[in-house]
Short mmCIF file of C-alpha atoms and ligand atoms in Angstrom, two decimals:
data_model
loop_
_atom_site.label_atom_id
_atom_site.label_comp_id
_atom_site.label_asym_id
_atom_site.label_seq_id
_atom_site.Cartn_x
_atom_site.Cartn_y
_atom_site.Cartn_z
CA UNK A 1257 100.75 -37.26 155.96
CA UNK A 1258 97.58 -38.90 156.94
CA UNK A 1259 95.75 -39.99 153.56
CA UNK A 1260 91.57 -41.55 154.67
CA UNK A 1261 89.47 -42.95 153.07
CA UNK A 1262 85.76 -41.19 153.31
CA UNK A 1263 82.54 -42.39 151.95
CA UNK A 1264 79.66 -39.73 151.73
CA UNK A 1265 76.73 -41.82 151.42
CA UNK A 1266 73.50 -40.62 150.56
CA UNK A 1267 72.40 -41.65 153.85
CA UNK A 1268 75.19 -42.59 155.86
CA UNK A 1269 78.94 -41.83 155.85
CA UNK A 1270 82.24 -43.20 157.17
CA UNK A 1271 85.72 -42.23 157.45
CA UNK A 1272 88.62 -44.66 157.92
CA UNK A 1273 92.59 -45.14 158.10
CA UNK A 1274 95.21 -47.62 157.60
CA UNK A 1275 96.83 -48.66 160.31
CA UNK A 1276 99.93 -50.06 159.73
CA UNK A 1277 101.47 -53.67 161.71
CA UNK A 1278 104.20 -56.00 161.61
CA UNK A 1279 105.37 -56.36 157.81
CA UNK A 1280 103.93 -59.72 157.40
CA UNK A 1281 100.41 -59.09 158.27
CA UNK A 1282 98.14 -56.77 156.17
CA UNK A 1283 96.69 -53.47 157.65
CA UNK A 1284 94.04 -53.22 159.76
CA UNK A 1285 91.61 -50.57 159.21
CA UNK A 1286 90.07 -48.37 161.90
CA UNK A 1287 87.05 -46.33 161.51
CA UNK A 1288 86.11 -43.20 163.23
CA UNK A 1289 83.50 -43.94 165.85
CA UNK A 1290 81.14 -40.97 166.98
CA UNK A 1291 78.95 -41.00 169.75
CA UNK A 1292 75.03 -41.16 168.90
CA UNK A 1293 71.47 -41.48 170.93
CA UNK A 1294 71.83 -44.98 170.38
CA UNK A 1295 75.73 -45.50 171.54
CA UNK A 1296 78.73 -45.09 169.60
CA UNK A 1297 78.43 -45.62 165.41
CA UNK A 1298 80.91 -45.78 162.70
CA UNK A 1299 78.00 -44.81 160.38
CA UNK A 1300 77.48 -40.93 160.51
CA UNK A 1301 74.35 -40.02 159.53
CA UNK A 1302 74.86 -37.75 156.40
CA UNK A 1303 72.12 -35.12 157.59
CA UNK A 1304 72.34 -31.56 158.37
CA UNK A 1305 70.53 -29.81 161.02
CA UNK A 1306 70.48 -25.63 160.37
CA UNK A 1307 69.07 -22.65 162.77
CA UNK A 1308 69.53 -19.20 162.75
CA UNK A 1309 71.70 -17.80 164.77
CA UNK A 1310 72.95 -13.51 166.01
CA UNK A 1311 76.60 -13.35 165.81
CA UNK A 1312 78.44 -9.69 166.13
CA UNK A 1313 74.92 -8.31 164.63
CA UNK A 1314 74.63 -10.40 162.18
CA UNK A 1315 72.70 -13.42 161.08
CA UNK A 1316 74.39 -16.42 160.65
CA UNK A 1317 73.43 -20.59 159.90
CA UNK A 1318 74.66 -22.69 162.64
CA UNK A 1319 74.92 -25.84 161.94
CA UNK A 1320 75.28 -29.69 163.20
CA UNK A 1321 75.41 -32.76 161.38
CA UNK A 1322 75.01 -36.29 161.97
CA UNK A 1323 74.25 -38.01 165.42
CA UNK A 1324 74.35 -34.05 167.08
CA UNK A 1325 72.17 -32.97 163.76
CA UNK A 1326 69.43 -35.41 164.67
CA UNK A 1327 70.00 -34.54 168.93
CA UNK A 1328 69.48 -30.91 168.21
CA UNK A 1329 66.44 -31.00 166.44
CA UNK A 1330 64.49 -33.71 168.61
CA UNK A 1331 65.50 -30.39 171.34
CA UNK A 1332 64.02 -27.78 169.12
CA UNK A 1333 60.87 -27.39 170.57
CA UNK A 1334 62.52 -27.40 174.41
CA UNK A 1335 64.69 -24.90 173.44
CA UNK A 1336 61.94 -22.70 171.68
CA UNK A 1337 63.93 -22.75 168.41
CA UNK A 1338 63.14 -24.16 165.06
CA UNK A 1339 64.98 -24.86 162.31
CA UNK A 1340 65.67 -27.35 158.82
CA UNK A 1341 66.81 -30.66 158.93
CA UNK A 1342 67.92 -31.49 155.11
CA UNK A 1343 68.91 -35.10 153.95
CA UNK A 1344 69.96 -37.01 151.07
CA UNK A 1345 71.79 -34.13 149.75
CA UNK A 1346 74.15 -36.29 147.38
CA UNK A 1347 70.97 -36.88 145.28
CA UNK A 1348 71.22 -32.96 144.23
CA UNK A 1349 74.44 -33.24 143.17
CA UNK A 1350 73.51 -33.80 139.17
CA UNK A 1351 70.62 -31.01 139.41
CA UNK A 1352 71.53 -27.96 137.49
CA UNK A 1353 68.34 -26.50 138.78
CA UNK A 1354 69.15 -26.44 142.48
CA UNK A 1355 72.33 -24.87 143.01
CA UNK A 1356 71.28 -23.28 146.47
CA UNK A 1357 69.06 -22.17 148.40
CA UNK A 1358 67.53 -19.97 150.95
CA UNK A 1359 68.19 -21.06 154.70
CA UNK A 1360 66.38 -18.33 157.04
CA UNK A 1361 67.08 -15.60 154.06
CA UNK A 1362 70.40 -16.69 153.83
CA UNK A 1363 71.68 -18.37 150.65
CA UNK A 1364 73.52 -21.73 150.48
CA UNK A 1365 75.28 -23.43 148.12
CA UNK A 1366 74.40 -27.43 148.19
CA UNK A 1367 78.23 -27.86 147.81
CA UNK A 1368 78.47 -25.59 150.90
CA UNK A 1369 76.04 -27.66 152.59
CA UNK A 1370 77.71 -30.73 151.91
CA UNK A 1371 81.25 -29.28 152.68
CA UNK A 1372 79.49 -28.75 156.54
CA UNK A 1373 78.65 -32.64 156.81
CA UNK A 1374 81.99 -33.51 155.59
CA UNK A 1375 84.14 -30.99 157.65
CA UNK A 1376 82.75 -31.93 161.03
CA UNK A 1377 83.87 -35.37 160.13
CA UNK A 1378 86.96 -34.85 159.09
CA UNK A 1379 87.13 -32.86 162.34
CA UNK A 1380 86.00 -36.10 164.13
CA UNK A 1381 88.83 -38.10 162.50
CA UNK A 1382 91.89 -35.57 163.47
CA UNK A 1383 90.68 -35.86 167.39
CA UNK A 1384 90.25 -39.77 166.92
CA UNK A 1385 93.55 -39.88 164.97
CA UNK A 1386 95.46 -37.46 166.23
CA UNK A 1387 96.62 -36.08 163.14
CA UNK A 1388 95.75 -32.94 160.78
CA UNK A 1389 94.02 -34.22 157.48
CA UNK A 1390 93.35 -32.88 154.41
CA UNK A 1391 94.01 -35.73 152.04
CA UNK A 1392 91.52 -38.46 151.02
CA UNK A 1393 90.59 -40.98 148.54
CA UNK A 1394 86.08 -40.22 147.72
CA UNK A 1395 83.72 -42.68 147.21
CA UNK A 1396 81.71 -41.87 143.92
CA UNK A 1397 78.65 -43.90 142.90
CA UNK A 1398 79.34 -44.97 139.56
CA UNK A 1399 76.27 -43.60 138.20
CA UNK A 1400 74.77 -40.44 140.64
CA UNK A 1401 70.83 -40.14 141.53
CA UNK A 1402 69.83 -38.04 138.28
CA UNK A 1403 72.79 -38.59 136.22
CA UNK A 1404 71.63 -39.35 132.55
CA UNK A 1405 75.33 -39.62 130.63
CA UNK A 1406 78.92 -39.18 132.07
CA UNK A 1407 78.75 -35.36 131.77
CA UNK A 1408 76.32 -35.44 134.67
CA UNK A 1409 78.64 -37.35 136.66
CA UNK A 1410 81.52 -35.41 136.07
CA UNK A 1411 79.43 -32.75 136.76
CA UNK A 1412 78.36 -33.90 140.02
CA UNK A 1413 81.64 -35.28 140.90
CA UNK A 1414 83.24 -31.75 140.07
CA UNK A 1415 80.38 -29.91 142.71
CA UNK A 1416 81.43 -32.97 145.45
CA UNK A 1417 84.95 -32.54 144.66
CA UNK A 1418 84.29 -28.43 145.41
CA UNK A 1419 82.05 -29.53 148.99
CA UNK A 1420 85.97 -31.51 149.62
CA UNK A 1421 87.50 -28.60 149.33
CA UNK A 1422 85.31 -26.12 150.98
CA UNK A 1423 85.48 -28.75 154.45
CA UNK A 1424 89.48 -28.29 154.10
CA UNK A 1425 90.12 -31.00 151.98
CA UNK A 1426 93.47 -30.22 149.39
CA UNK A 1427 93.90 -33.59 148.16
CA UNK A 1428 91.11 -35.14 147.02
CA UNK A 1429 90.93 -38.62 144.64
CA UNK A 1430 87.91 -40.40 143.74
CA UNK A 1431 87.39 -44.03 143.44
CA UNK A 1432 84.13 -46.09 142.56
CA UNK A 1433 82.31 -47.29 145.63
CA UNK A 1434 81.57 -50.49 144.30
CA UNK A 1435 85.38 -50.92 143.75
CA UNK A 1436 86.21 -49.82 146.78
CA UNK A 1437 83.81 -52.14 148.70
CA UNK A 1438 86.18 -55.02 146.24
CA UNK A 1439 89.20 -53.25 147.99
CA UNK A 1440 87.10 -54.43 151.59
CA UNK A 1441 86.19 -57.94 150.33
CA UNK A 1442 89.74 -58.45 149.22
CA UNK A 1443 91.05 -58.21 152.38
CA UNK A 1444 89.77 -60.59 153.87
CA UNK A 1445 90.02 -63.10 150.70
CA UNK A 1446 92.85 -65.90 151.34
CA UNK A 1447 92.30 -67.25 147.56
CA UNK A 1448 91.75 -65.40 143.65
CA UNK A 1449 87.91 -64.94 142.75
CA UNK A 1450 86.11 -63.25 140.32
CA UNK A 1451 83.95 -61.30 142.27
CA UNK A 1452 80.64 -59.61 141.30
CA UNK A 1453 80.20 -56.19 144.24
CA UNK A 1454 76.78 -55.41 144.61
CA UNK A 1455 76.58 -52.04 146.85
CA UNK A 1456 72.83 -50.65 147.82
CA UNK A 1457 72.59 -47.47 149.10
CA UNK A 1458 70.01 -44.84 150.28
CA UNK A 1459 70.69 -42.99 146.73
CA UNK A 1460 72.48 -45.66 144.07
CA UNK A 1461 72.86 -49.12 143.69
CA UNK A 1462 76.93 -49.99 142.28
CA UNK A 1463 78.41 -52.72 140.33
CA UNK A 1464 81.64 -53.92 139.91
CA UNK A 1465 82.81 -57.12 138.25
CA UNK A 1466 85.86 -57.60 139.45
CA UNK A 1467 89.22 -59.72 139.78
CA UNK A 1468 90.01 -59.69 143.39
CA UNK A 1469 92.85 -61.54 145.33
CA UNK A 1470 96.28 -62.58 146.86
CA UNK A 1471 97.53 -62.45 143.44
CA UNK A 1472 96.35 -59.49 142.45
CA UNK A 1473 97.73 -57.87 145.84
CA UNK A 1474 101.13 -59.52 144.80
CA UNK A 1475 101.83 -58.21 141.87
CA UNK A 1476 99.63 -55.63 142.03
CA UNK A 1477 96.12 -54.56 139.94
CA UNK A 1478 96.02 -53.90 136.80
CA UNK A 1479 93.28 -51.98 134.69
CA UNK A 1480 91.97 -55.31 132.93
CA UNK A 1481 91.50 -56.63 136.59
CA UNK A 1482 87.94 -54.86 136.81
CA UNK A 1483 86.00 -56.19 133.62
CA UNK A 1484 83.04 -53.29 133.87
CA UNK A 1485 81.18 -51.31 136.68
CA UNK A 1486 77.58 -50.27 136.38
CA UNK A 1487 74.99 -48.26 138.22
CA UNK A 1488 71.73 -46.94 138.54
CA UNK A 1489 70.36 -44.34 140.66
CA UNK A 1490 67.62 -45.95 142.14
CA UNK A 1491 68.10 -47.74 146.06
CA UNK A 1492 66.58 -47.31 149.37
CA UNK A 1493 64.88 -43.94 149.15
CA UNK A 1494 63.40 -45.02 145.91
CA UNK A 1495 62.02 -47.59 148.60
CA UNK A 1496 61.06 -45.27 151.05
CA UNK A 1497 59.41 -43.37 148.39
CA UNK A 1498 56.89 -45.89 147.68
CA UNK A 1499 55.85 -46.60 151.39
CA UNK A 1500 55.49 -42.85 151.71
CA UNK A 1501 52.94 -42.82 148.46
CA UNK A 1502 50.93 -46.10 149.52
CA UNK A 1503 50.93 -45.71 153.35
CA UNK A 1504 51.29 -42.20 154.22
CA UNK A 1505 50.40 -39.73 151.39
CA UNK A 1506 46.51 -40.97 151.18
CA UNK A 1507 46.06 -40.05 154.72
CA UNK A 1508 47.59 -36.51 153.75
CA UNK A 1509 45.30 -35.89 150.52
CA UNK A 1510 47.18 -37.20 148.23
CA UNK A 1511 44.43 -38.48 145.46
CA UNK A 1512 41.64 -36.23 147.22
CA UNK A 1513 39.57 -33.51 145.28
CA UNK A 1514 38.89 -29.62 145.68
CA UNK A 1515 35.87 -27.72 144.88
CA UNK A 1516 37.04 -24.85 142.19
CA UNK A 1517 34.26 -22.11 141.48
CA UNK A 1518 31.99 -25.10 139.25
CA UNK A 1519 34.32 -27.82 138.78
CA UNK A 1520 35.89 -30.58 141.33
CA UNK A 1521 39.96 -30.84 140.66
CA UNK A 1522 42.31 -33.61 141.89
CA UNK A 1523 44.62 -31.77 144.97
CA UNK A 1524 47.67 -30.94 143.20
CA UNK A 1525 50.19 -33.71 142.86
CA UNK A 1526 53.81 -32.44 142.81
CA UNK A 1527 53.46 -31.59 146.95
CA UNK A 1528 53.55 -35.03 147.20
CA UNK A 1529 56.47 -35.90 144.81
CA UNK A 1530 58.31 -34.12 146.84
CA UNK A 1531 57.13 -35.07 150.29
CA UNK A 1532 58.40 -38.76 148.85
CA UNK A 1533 61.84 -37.75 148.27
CA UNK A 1534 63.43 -36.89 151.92
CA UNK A 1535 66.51 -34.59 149.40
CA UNK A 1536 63.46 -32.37 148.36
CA UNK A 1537 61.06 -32.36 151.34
CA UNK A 1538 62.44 -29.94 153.54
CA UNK A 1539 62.51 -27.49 150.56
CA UNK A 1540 58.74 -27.32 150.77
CA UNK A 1541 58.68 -25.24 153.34
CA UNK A 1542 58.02 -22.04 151.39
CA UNK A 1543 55.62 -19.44 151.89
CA UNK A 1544 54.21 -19.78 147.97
CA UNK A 1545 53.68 -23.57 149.25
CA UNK A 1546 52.47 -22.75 152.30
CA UNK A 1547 50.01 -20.08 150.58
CA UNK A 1548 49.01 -22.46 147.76
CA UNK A 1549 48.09 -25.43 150.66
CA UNK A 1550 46.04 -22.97 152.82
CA UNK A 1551 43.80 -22.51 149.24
CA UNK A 1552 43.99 -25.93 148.81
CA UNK A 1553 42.54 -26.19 152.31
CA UNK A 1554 40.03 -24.03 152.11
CA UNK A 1555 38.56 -25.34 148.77
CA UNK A 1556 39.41 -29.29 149.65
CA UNK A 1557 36.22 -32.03 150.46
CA UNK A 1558 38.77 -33.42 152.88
CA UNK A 1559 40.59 -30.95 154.24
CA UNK A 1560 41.39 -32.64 157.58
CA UNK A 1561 43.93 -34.14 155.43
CA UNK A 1562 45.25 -30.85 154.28
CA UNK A 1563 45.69 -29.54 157.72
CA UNK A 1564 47.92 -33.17 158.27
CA UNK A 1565 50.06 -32.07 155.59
CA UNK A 1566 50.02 -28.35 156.27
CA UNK A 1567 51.34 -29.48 160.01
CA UNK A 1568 53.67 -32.03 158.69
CA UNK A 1569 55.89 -29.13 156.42
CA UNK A 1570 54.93 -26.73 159.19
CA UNK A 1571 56.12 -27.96 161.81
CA UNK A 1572 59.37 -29.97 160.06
CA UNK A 1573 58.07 -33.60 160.89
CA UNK A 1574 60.40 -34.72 157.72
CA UNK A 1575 62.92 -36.65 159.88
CA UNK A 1576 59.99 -38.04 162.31
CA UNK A 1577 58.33 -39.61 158.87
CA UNK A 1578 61.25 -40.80 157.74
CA UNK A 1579 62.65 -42.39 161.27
CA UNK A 1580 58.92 -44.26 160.46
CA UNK A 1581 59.51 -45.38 157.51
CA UNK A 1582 63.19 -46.80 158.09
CA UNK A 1583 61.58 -48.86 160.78
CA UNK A 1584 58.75 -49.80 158.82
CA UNK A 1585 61.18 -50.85 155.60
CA UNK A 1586 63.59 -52.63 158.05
CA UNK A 1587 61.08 -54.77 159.88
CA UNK A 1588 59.50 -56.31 156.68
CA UNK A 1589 63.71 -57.19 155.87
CA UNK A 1590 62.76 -59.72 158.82
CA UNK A 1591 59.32 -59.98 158.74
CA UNK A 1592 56.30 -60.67 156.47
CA UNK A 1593 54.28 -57.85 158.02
CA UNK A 1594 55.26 -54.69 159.65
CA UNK A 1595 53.03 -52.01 161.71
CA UNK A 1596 54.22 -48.37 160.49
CA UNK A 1597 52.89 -45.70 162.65
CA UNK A 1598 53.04 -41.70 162.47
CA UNK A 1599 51.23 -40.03 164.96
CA UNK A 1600 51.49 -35.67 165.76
CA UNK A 1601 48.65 -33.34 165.97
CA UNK A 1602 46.55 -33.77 162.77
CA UNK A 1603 48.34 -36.52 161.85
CA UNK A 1604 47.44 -39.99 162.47
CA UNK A 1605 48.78 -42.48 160.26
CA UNK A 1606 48.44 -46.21 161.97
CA UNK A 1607 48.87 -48.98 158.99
CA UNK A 1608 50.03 -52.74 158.39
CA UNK A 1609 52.37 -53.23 155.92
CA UNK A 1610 52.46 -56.66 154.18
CA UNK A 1611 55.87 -57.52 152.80
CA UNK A 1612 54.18 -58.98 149.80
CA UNK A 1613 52.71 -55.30 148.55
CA UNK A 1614 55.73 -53.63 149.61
CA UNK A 1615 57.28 -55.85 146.71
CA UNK A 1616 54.74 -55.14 144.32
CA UNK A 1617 55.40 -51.18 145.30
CA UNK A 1618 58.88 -51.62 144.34
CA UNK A 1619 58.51 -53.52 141.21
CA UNK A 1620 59.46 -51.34 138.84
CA UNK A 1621 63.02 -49.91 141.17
CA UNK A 1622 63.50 -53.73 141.35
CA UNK A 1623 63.47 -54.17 137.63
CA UNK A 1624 65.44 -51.69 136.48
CA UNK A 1625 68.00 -52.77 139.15
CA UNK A 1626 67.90 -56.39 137.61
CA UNK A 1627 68.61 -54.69 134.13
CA UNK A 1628 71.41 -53.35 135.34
CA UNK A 1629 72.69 -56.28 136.81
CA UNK A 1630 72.64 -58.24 133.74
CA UNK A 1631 73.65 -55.34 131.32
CA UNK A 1632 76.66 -55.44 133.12
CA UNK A 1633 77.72 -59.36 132.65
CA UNK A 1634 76.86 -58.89 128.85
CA UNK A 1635 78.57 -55.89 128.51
CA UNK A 1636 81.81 -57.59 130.10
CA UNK A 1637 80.37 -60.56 128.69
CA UNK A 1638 81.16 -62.60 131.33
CA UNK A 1639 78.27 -65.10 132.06
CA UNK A 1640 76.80 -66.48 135.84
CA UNK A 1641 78.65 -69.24 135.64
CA UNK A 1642 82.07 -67.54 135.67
CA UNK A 1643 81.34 -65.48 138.49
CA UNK A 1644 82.98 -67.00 142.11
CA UNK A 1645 80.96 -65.34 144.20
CA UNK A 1646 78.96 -62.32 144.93
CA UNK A 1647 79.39 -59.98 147.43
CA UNK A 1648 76.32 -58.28 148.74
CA UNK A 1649 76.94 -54.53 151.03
CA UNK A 1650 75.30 -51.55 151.54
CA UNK A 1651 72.03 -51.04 153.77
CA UNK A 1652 70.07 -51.72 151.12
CA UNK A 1653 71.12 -55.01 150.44
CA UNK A 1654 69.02 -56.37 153.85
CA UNK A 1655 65.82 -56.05 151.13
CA UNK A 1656 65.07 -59.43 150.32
CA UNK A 1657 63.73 -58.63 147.17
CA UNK A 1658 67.18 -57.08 145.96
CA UNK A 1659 68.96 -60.31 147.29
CA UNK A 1660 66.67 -62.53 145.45
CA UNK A 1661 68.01 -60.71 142.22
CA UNK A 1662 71.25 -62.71 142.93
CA UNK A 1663 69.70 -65.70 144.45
CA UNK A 1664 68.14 -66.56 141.03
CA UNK A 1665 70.91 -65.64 139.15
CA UNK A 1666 73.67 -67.00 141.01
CA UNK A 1667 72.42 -69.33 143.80
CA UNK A 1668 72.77 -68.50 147.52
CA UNK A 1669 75.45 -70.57 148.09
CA UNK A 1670 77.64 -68.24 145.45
CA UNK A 1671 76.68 -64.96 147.71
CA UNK A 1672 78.57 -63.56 150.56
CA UNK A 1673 77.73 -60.64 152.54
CA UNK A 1674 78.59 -57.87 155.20
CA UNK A 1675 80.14 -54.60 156.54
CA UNK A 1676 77.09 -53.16 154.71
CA UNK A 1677 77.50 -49.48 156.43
CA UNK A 1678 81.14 -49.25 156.36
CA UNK A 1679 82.65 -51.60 153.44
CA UNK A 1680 83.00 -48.53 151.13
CA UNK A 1681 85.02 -46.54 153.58
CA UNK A 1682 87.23 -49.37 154.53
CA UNK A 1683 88.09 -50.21 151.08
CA UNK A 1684 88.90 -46.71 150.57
CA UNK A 1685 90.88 -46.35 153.31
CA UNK A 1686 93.13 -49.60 151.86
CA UNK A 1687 93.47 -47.63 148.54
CA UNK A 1688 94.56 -44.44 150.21
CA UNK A 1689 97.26 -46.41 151.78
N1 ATP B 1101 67.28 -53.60 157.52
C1 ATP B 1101 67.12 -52.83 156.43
N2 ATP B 1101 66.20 -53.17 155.50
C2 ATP B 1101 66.01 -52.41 154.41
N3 ATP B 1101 66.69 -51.27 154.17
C3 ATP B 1101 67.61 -50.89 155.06
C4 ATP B 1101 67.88 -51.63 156.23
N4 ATP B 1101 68.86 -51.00 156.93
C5 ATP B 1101 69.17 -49.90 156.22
N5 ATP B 1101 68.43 -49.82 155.11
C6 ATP B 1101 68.47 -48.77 154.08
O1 ATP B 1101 69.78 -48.65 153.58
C7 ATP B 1101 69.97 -47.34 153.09
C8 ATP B 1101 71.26 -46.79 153.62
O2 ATP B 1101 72.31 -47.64 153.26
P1 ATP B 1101 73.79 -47.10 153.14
O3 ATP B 1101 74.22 -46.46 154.39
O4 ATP B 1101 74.60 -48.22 152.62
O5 ATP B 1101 73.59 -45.98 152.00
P2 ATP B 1101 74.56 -44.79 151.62
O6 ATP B 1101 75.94 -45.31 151.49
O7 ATP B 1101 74.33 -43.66 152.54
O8 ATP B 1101 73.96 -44.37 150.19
P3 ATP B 1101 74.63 -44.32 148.74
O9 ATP B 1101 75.67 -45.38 148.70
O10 ATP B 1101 73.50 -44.59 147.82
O11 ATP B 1101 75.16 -42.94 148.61
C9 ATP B 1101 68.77 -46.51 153.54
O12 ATP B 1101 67.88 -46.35 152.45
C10 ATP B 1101 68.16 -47.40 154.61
O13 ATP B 1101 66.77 -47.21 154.72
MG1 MG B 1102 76.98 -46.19 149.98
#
């Protein structure tokens, strides 16, 4: 039986295998490729593309995920259809107040959601590999988006553990993603370190202080080999969410004032909570919302801003604002400065972004990522010093803010990095082996 190893990322996933060679060499790992607008990726986009559809009289949710997710709704408007494009869904996994919801008057579970993304790739994998599977070792963050005490993550683990099972999954074991991205690191260690994992996502940023090895491998690991792991849900769309309040939401009202019979009020604010986190933004399409922003309109002293938002949940522009902001974010990785630019109908966002206040912005995420860090080496009290080296993955980790955490606390000469989209799933893959 084939066993994988599958990490469902906030924003991107992976599924890999062992494959086994001569005795004396270790395995190599191969992960399933897929083919995307931008040429084959061992990333799959963890996004879910929905329309309506008549079967045998009745109506139904079709459905495509990933790379064919994003290709059928850029075609939407050629093909006359429309339809919801939802992301980040792992960050609803601790919510007890969003258990589903309604898809073209059809209800949804978000583990039924979830199970779509993941059953397409497992899909992908038995065509790549040949082979039926329904057995895999789960990446889990060690502390989910939301998750205030380890009830919440077993809760959330429990609803991902259910999505598993719903995509055809019957054995299903989790593992921290940190750990496995030690697994990853390991392999392609000739020499024993004590390694500190530091794994950014879209969602959560991981820790794992950890002894990692040939003689580990040898004789095997043992519980006391990982001294503590730590986590905090806060990472790249807690990045995104910034740039979306400082660059885009001004242009779209956000801060702007309505006339109300004798008194000015501020525009209300929670529209644009929620157009700065891409798990809740395609829920805003809702007639009470889109009611409550026509008023808004109507009574706003700017409401060619309204309209820009009305059009932007209208007409589903969620993926095109984030696809602006992921270039935006990754260009000031590089750069000092980067240009982000939205342009559709009413809107007309056209900004430079300095990487200094995009620092500033993040402060705060930055912070309490830092805490974190160093809660963890005095809860395993282990100081700096005793660390080998660091290893650095996840997308995430390109921020140059969230390296210098380690380059102050470590040096850079202590700090490896790489794999950062498909670590996880390797080292899960070795562990499912
Ligand atoms: N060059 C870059 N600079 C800054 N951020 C980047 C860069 N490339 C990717 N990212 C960010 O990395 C994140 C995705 O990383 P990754 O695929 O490791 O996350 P994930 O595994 O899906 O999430 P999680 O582990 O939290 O569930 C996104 O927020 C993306 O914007
Ligand atoms: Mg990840």
């Amino acid at each position: 039986m084939l066993a994988v190893g599958i990490d469902f990322g906030t924003t991107n996933s992976s599924l890999a295998r062992c494959v086994e060679g001569p005795k004396s060499q270790s395995p190599a790992v191969e992960l399933v490729r897929v083919p995307s607008l931008t040429g084959p990726t061992e990333s799959y986009r963890s996004l879910l593309y929905l329309e309506q559809v008549r079967q045998q009289g009745k109506n139904r949710l079709a459905s495509w995920t990933g790379p064919a997710g994003i290709e059928q709704y850029l075609s939407r408007e050629a093909r006359g259809a429309s339809g919801r494009l939802i992301q980040s869904l792992k960050s609803f996994l601790t919510s007890r107040m969003l258990l589903s919801t309604e898809v073209f008057g059809i209800r949804v579970t978000i583990e039924e959601l979830i199970a779509r993304i993941l059953r397409d790739l497992r899909e992908k994998a038995e065509q790549q590999f040949d082979a039926p599977i329904t057995s895999a070792v789960a990446g889990r963050p060690v502390r989910f988006v939301g998750a205030e005490n380890e009830e919440d993550n077993a809760y959330a683990q429990g609803r991902l553990r259910t999505a598993f099972e719903l995509a055809g999954f019957k054995s299903i074991e989790f593992e921290m993603e940190p750990v496995a991205a030690a697994h990853y690191y390991e392999s392609t260690l000739q020499h024993d370190e004590l390694i500190l994992i530091g794994d950014f996502g879209g969602g959560t940023s991981d820790f794992s202080l950890i002894r990692v090895g040939p003689t580990v491998r040898r004789r095997g690991r043992k519980a006391n080999d990982l001294l503590g792991n730590a986590g905090v849900g806060i990472a790249g769309d807690a990045f995104d969410a910034k740039i979306v309040r400082h660059l885009v939401s001004p242009h779209l009202g956000a801060g702007t004032k309505m006339q109300s019979v004798d008194k000015l009020l501020p525009v209300p604010g929670w529209v644009y909570s929620k157009l700065e986190r891409w798990h809740h933004l395609s829920f805003l399409k809702a007639k009470d919302t889109m009611n409550m922003l026509a008023n808004v309109k109507a009574q706003a002293l700017e409401p060619a801003k309204i309209e820009a938002l009305i059009h932007l949940v209208n007409e589903d522009l969620g993926y095109r604002l984030h696809q602006s902001v992921q270039k935006t974010k990754s260009e000031l990785s590089a750069e000092t400065a980067a240009r982000f630019l939205l342009a559709d109908g009413a809107i007309e966002v056209d900004a430079l972004a300095q990487r200094a206040a995009f620092e500033c912005w993040i402060g705060d995420e930055i912070a309490a990522i830092e805490t974190c860090v160093d809660s963890l080496l005095r809860d395993s009290a282990v100081p700096a010093a005793k660390v080998n080296m660091v290893f650095l993955t996840g997308g995430s980790s390109f921020v140059p803010a969230v390296r210098r955490i380690f380059e102050q606390r470590f040096g850079g000469e202590r700090i490896r990095a790489g794999s950062e989209f498909t670590s996880v799933a390797q080292g899960l893959a070795l562990k499912a082996r």
